Tab-separated table of C-alpha atoms and ligand atoms in Angstrom:
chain	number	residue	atom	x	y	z
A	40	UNK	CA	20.951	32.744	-22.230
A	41	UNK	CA	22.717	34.449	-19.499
A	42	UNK	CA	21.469	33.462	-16.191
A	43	UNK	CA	22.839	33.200	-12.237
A	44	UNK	CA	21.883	30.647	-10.068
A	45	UNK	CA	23.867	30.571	-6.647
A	46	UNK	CA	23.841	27.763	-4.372
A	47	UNK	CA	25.162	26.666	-1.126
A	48	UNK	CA	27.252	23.272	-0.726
A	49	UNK	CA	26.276	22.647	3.148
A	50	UNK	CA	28.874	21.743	5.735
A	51	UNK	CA	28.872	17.935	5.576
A	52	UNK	CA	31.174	16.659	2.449
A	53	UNK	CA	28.907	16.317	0.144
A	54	UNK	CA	25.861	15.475	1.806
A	55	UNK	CA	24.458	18.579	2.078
A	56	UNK	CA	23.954	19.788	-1.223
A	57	UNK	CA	20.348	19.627	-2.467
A	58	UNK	CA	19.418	17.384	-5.500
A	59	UNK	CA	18.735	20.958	-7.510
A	60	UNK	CA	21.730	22.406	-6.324
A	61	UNK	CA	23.620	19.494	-8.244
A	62	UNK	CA	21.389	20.079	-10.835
A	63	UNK	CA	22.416	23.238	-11.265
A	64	UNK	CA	26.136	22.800	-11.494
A	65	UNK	CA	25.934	19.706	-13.390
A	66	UNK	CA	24.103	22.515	-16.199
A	67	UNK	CA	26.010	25.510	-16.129
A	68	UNK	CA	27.815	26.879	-18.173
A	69	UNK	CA	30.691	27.882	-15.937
A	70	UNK	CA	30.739	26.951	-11.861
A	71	UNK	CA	32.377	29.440	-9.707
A	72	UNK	CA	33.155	28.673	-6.068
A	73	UNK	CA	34.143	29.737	-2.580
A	74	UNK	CA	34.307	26.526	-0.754
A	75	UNK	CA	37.087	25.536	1.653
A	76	UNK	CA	37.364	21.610	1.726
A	77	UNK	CA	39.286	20.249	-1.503
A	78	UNK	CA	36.934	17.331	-1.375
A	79	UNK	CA	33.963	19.360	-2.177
A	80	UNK	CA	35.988	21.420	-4.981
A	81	UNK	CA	37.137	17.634	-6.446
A	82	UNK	CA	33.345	16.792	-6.501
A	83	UNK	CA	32.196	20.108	-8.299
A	84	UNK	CA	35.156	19.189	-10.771
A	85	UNK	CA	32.986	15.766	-11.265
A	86	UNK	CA	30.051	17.159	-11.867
A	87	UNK	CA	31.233	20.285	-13.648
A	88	UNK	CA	34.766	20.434	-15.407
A	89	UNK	CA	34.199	24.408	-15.848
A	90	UNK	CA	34.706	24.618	-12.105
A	91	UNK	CA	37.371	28.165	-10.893
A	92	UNK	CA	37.601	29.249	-7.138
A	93	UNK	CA	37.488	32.585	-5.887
A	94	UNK	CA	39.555	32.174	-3.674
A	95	UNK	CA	42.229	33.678	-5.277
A	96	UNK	CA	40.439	37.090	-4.433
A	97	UNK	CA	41.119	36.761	-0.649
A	98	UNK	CA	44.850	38.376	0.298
A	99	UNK	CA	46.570	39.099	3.697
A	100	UNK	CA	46.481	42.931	3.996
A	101	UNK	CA	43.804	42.942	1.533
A	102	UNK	CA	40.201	44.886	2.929
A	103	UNK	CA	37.725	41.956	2.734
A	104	UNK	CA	35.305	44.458	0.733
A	105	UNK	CA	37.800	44.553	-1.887
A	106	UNK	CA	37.575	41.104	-2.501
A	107	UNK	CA	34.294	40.557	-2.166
A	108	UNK	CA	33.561	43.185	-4.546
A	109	UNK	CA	36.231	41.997	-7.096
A	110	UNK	CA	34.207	38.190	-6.713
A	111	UNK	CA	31.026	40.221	-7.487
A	112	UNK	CA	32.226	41.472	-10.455
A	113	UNK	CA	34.188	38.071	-11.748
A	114	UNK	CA	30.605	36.310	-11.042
A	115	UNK	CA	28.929	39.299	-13.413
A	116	UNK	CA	31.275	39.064	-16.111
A	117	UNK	CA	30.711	35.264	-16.259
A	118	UNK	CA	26.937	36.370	-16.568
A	119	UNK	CA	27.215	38.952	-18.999
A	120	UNK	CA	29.219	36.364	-21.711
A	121	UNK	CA	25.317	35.243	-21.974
A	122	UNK	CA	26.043	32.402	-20.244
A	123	UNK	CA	24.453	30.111	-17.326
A	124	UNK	CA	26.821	30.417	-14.303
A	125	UNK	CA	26.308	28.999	-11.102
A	126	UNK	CA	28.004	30.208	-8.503
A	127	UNK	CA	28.706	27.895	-5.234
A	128	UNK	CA	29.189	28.801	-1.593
A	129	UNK	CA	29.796	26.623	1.232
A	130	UNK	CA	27.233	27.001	4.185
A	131	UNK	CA	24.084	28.860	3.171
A	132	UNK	CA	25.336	30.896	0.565
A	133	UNK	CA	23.015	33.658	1.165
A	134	UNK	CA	24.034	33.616	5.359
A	135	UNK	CA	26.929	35.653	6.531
A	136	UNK	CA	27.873	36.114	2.919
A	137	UNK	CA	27.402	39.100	0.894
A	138	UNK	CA	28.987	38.286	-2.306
A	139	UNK	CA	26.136	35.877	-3.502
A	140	UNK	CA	23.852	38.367	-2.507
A	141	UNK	CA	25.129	41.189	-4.162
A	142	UNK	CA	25.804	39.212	-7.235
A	143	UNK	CA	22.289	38.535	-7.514
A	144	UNK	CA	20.787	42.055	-6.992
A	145	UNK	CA	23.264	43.692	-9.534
A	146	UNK	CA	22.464	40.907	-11.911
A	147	UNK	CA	18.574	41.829	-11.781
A	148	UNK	CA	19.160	45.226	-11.990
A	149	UNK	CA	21.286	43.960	-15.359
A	150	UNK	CA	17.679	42.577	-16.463
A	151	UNK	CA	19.588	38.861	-15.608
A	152	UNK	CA	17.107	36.364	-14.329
A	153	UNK	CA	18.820	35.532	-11.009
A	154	UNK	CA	18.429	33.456	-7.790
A	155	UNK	CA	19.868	32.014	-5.130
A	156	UNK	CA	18.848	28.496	-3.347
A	157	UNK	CA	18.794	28.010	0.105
A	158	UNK	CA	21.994	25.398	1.739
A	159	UNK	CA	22.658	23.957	5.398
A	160	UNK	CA	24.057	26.986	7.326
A	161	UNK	CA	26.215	26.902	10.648
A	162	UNK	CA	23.406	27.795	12.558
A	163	UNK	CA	21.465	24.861	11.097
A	164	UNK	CA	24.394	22.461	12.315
A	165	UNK	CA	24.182	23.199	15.535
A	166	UNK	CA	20.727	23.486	16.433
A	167	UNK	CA	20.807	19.765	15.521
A	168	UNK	CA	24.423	18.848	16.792
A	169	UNK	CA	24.050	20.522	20.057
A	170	UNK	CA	20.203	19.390	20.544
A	171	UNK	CA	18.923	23.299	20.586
A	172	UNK	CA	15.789	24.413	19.412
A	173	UNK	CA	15.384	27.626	18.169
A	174	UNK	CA	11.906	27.926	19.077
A	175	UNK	CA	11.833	27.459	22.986
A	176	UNK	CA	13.473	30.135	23.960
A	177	UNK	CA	13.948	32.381	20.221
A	178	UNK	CA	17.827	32.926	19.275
A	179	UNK	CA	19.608	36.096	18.266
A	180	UNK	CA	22.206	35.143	15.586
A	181	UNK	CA	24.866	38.549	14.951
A	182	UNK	CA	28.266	38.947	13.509
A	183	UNK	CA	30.796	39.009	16.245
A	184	UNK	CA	32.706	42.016	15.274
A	185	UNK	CA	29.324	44.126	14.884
A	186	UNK	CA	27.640	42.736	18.104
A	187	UNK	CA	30.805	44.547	20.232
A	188	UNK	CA	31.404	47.672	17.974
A	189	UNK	CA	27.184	48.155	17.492
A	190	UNK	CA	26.805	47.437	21.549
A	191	UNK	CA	23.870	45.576	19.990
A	192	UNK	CA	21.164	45.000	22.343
A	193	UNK	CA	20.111	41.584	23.243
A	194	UNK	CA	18.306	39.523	25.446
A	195	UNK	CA	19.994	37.139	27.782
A	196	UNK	CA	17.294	34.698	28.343
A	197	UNK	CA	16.672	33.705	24.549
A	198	UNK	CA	19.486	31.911	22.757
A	199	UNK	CA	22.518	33.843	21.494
A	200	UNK	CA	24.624	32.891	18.332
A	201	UNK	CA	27.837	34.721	17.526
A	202	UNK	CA	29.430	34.231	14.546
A	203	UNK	CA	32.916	35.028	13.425
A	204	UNK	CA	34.361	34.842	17.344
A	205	UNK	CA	37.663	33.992	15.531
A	206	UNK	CA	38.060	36.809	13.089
A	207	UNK	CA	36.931	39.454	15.655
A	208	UNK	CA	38.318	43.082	13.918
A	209	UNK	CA	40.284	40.976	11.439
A	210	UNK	CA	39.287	43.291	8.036
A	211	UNK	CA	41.473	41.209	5.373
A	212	UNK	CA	41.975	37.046	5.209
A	213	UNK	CA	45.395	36.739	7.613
A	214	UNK	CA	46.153	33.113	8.463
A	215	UNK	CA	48.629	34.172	11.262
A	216	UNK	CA	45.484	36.843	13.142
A	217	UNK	CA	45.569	36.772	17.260
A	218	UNK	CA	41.787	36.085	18.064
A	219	UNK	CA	42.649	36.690	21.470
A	220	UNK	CA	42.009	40.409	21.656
A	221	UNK	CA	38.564	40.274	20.219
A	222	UNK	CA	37.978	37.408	22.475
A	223	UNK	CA	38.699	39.019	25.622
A	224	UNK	CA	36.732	41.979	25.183
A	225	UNK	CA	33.810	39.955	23.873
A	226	UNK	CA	33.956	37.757	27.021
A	227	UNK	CA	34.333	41.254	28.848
A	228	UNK	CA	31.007	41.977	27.279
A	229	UNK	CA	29.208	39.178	28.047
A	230	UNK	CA	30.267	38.599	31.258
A	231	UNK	CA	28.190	42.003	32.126
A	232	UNK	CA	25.091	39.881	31.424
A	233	UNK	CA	25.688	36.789	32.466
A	234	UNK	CA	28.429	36.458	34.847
A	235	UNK	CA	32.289	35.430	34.299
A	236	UNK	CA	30.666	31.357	35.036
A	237	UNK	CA	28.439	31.163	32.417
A	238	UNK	CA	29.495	28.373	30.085
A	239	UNK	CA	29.673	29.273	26.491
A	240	UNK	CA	30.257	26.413	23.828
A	241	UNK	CA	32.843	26.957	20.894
A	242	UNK	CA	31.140	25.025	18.335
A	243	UNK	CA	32.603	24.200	14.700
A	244	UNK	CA	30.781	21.881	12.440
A	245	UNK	CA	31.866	18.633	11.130
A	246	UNK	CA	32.508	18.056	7.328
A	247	UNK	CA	32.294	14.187	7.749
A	248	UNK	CA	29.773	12.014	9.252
A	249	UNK	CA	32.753	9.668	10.698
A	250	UNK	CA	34.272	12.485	12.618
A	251	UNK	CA	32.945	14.547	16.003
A	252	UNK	CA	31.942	18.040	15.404
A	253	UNK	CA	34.468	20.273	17.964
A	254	UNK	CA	31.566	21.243	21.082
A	255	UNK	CA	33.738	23.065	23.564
A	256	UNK	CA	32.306	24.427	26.460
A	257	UNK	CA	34.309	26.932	28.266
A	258	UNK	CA	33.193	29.482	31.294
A	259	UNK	CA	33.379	33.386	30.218
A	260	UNK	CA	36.202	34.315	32.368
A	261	UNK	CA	38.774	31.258	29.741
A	262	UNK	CA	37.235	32.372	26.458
A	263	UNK	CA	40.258	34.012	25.678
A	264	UNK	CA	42.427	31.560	26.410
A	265	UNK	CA	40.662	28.807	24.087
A	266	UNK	CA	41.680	28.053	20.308
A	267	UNK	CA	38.850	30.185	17.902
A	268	UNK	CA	39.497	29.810	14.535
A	269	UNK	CA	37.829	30.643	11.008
A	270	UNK	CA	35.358	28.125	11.656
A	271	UNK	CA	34.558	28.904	15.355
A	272	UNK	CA	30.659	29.769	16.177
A	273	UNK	CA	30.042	30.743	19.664
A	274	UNK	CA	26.850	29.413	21.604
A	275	UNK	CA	25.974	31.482	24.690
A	276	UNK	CA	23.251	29.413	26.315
A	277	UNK	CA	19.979	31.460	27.686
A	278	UNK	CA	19.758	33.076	31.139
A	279	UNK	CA	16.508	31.386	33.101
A	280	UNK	CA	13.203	32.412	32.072
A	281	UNK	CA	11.586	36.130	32.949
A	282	UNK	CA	7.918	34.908	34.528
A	283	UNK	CA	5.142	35.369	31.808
A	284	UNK	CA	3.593	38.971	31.506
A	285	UNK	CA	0.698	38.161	33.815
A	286	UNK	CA	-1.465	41.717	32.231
A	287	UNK	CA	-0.138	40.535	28.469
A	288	UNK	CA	-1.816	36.488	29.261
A	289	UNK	CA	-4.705	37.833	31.016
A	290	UNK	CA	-5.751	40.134	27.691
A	291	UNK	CA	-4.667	36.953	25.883
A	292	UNK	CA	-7.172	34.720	27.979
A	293	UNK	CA	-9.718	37.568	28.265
A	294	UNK	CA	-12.927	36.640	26.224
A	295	UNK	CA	-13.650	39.542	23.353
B	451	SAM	N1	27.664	30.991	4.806
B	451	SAM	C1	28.150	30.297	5.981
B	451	SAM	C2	27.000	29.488	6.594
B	451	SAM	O1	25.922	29.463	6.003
B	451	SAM	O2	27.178	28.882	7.643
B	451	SAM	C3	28.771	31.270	6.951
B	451	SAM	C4	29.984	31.972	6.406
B	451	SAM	S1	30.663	33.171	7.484
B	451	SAM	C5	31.583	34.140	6.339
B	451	SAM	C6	31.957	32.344	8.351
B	451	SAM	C7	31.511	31.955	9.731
B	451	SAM	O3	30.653	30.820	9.661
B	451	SAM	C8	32.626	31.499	10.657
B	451	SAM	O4	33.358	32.561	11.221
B	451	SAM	C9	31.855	30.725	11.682
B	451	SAM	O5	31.148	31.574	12.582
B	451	SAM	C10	30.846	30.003	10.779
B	451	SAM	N2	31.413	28.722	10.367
B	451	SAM	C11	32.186	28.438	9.302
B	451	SAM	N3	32.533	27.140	9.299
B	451	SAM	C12	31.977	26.596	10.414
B	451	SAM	C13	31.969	25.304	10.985
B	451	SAM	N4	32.603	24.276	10.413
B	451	SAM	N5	31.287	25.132	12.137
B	451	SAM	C14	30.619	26.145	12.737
B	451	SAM	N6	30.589	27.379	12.239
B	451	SAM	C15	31.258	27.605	11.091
């Protein structure tokens, strides 16, 4: 019976995927995969021999829609054999990642039961690896590249996440990209809210408890001048505090 079930593998090798995630592969039918670290591919090979990457799909010069949408339509063919396929992605597979998604809502619309379990994102590295809570201050996650061409708006005094600060403009996979340009005009950007000082923390997770995860703090004004790569989040700690609405916790306090 044909059937999709994506999953995401975490960050830490291989600690992070859930017991039904394994599950999962260990019963598909075929596994299909976009996960960096050879480690985790050799341990999907253990639990699944059916295991292919989709890597393969990723090309310098090559528009990164175009291979998303040719893994889309790999992962559907799989499906439509009438077979159980399980499709693996490392992080959250369903966070900054649109070919699980879209795999699953063209499957459904195929009448394909379909579904996609939650993993360990980036985001959920760091709040723990760099002590953060998301909830005293809220957090703003956005995609670097859309945060400067979108001028989206945000506010300085809540938590900002920006993900993809090594890719910024990049449009195909090039290993060789300058992430300086994108850099510099996304520390130009910043700096209008919170100063060329403010300290900003490069932050890339690690995929083994024995080794450090990479937390470098840098002021604005030498973001472009520090090494962002494919794996680089950025962390742009809050602004103080605005004072609390004083008319908003007076209606709050007022008794109805
Ligand atoms: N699905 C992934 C997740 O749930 O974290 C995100 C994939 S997104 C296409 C790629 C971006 O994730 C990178 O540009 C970076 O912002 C972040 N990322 C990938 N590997 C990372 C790592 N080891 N540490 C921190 N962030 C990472």
């Amino acid at each position: 019976r044909a059937e999709l079930i994506v999953v995401g593998t975490g960050y830490r090798a291989v600690g992070d995927l859930t017991l039904e995630a394994k599950a999962c592969l260990e019963q598909a039918d075929t596994v299909l995969c976009l996960v960096g670290d050879p480690m985790v591919i050799g341990y999907l090979e253990r639990l699944n021999p059916s295991v292919r990457t989709l890597a393969g799909f990723y090309a310098k010069g090559k528009h990164r829609s175009e291979s998303y949408e040719e893994m889309v339509q790999e992962i559907l063919s799989e499906v439509r054999r009438e077979r159980l396929v399980c499709c693996a992605f490392y992080g959250h597979p369903g966070v900054f990642a649109y070919p699980g998604h879209e795999a699953v809502r063209r499957a459904r619309l195929e009448g394909i039961p379909a579904r996609m379990l939650a993993g360990s994102s980036a985001e959920d590295w760091l709040f723990a690896d760099l002590g953060l809570d998301p909830g005293t201050c809220g957090c703003q996650s956005f995609e670097a590249s859309d945060f400067l061409l979108r001028r989206r708006v945000f506010d300085a005094t809540s938590l900002l996440v920006l993900w993809q600060v090594g890719v910024i403009g990049m449009t195909d996979r090039d290993p060789d990209f300058d992430a300086r340009v994108g850099a510099a005009l996304l520390a130009e950007r910043l700096a209008g809210a919170y100063g060329v000082d403010h300290e900003v923390v490069v932050y890339e997770a690690s995929p083994y408890p024995v080794t450090s995860p990479r937390i470098s703090p840098v002021p604005l004004a030498k973001l472009a001048d520090t090494q962002l790569t494919n794996k680089s989040t950025l962390v742009v700690p809050p602004l103080p505090a605005r004072p609390p609405d004083r008319e908003t916790a007076a209606r709050l306090c007022a008794p109805t």
